[in-house]
mmCIF file of C-alpha atoms in Angstrom:
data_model
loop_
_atom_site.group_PDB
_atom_site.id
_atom_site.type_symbol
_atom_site.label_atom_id
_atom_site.label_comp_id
_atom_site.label_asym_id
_atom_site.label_seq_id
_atom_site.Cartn_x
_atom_site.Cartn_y
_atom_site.Cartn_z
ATOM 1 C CA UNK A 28 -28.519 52.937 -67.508
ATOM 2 C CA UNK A 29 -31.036 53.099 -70.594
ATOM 3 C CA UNK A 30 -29.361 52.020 -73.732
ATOM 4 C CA UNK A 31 -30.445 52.712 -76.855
ATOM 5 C CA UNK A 32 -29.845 51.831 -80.402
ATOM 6 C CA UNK A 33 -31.505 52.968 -83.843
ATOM 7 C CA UNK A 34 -31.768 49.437 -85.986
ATOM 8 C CA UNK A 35 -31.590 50.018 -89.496
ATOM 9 C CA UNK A 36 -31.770 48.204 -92.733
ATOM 10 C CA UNK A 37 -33.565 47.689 -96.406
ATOM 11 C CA UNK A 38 -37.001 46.634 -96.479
ATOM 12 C CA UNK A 39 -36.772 42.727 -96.321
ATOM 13 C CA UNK A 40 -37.078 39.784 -93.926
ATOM 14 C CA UNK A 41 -33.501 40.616 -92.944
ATOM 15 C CA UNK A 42 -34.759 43.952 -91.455
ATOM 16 C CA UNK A 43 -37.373 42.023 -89.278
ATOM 17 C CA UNK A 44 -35.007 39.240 -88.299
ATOM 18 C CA UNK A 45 -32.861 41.754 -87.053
ATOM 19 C CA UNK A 46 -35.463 43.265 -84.751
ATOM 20 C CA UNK A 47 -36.256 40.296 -84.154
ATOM 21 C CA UNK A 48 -32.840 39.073 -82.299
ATOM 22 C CA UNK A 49 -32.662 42.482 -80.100
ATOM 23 C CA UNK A 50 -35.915 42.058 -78.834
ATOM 24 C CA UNK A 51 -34.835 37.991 -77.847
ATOM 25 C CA UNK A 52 -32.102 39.956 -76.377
ATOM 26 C CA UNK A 53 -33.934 42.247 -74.088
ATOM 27 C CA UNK A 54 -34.509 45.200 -76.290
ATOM 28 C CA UNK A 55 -37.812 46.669 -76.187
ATOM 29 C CA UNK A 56 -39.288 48.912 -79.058
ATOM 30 C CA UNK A 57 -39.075 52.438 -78.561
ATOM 31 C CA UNK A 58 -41.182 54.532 -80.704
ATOM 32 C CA UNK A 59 -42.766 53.628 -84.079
ATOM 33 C CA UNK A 60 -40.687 52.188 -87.172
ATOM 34 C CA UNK A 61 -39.893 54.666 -89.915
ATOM 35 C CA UNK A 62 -39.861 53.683 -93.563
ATOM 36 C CA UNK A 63 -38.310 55.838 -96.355
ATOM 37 C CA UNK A 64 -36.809 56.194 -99.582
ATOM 38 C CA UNK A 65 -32.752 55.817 -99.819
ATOM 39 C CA UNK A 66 -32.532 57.950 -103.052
ATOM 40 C CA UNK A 67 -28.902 57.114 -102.957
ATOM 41 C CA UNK A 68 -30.005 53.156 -103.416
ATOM 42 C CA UNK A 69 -33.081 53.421 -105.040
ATOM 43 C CA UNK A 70 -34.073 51.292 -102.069
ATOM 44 C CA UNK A 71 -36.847 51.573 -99.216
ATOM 45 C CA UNK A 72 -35.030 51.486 -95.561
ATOM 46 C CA UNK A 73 -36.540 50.507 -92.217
ATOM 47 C CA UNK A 74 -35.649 51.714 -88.988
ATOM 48 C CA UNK A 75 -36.854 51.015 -85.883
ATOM 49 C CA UNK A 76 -35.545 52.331 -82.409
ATOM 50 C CA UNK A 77 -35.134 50.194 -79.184
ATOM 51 C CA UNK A 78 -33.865 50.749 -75.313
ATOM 52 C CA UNK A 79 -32.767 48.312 -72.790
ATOM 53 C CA UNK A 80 -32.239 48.725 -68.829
ATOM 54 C CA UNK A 81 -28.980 47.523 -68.531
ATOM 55 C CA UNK A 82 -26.542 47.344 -65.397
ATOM 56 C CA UNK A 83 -23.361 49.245 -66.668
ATOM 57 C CA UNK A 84 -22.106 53.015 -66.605
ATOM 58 C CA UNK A 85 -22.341 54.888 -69.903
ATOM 59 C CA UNK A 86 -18.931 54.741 -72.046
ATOM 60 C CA UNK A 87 -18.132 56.256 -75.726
ATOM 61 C CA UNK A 88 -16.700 52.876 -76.691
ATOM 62 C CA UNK A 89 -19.337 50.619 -75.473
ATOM 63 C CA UNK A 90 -20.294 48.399 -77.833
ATOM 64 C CA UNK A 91 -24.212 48.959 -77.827
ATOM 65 C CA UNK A 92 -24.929 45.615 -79.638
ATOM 66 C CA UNK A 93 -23.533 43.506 -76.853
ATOM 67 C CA UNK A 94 -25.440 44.803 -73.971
#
């Protein structure tokens, strides 16, 4: 199965770090980042999708993070 997650956060080193881990984890990028406005915030957000090939059958209440 192909699992995917959207990572999000604010613009900082905390955003990176966090890409950072999934990818030490077996996550591969998917796509190009995405930067915007959070007019809610005031605040610029990252996201930045990724996929992994994992060896499990797709469930609602799988916990994406721990694949």
């Amino acid at each position: 199965m192909l699992a995917y997650r959207l990572l999000t956060a604010e613009d900082s080193s905390a955003f990176c770090h966090k890409v950072t881990e999934a990818l030490s984890k077996g996550w591969a990028l998917h796509g190009s980042p995405a930067y915007a406005a959070d007019p809610a915030t005031g605040v610029m957000r990252c996201a930045q999708a990724v996929v992994k090939e994992v060896d499990a059958t797709y469930r609602p209440e799988l916990t994406l993070g721990s694949l």
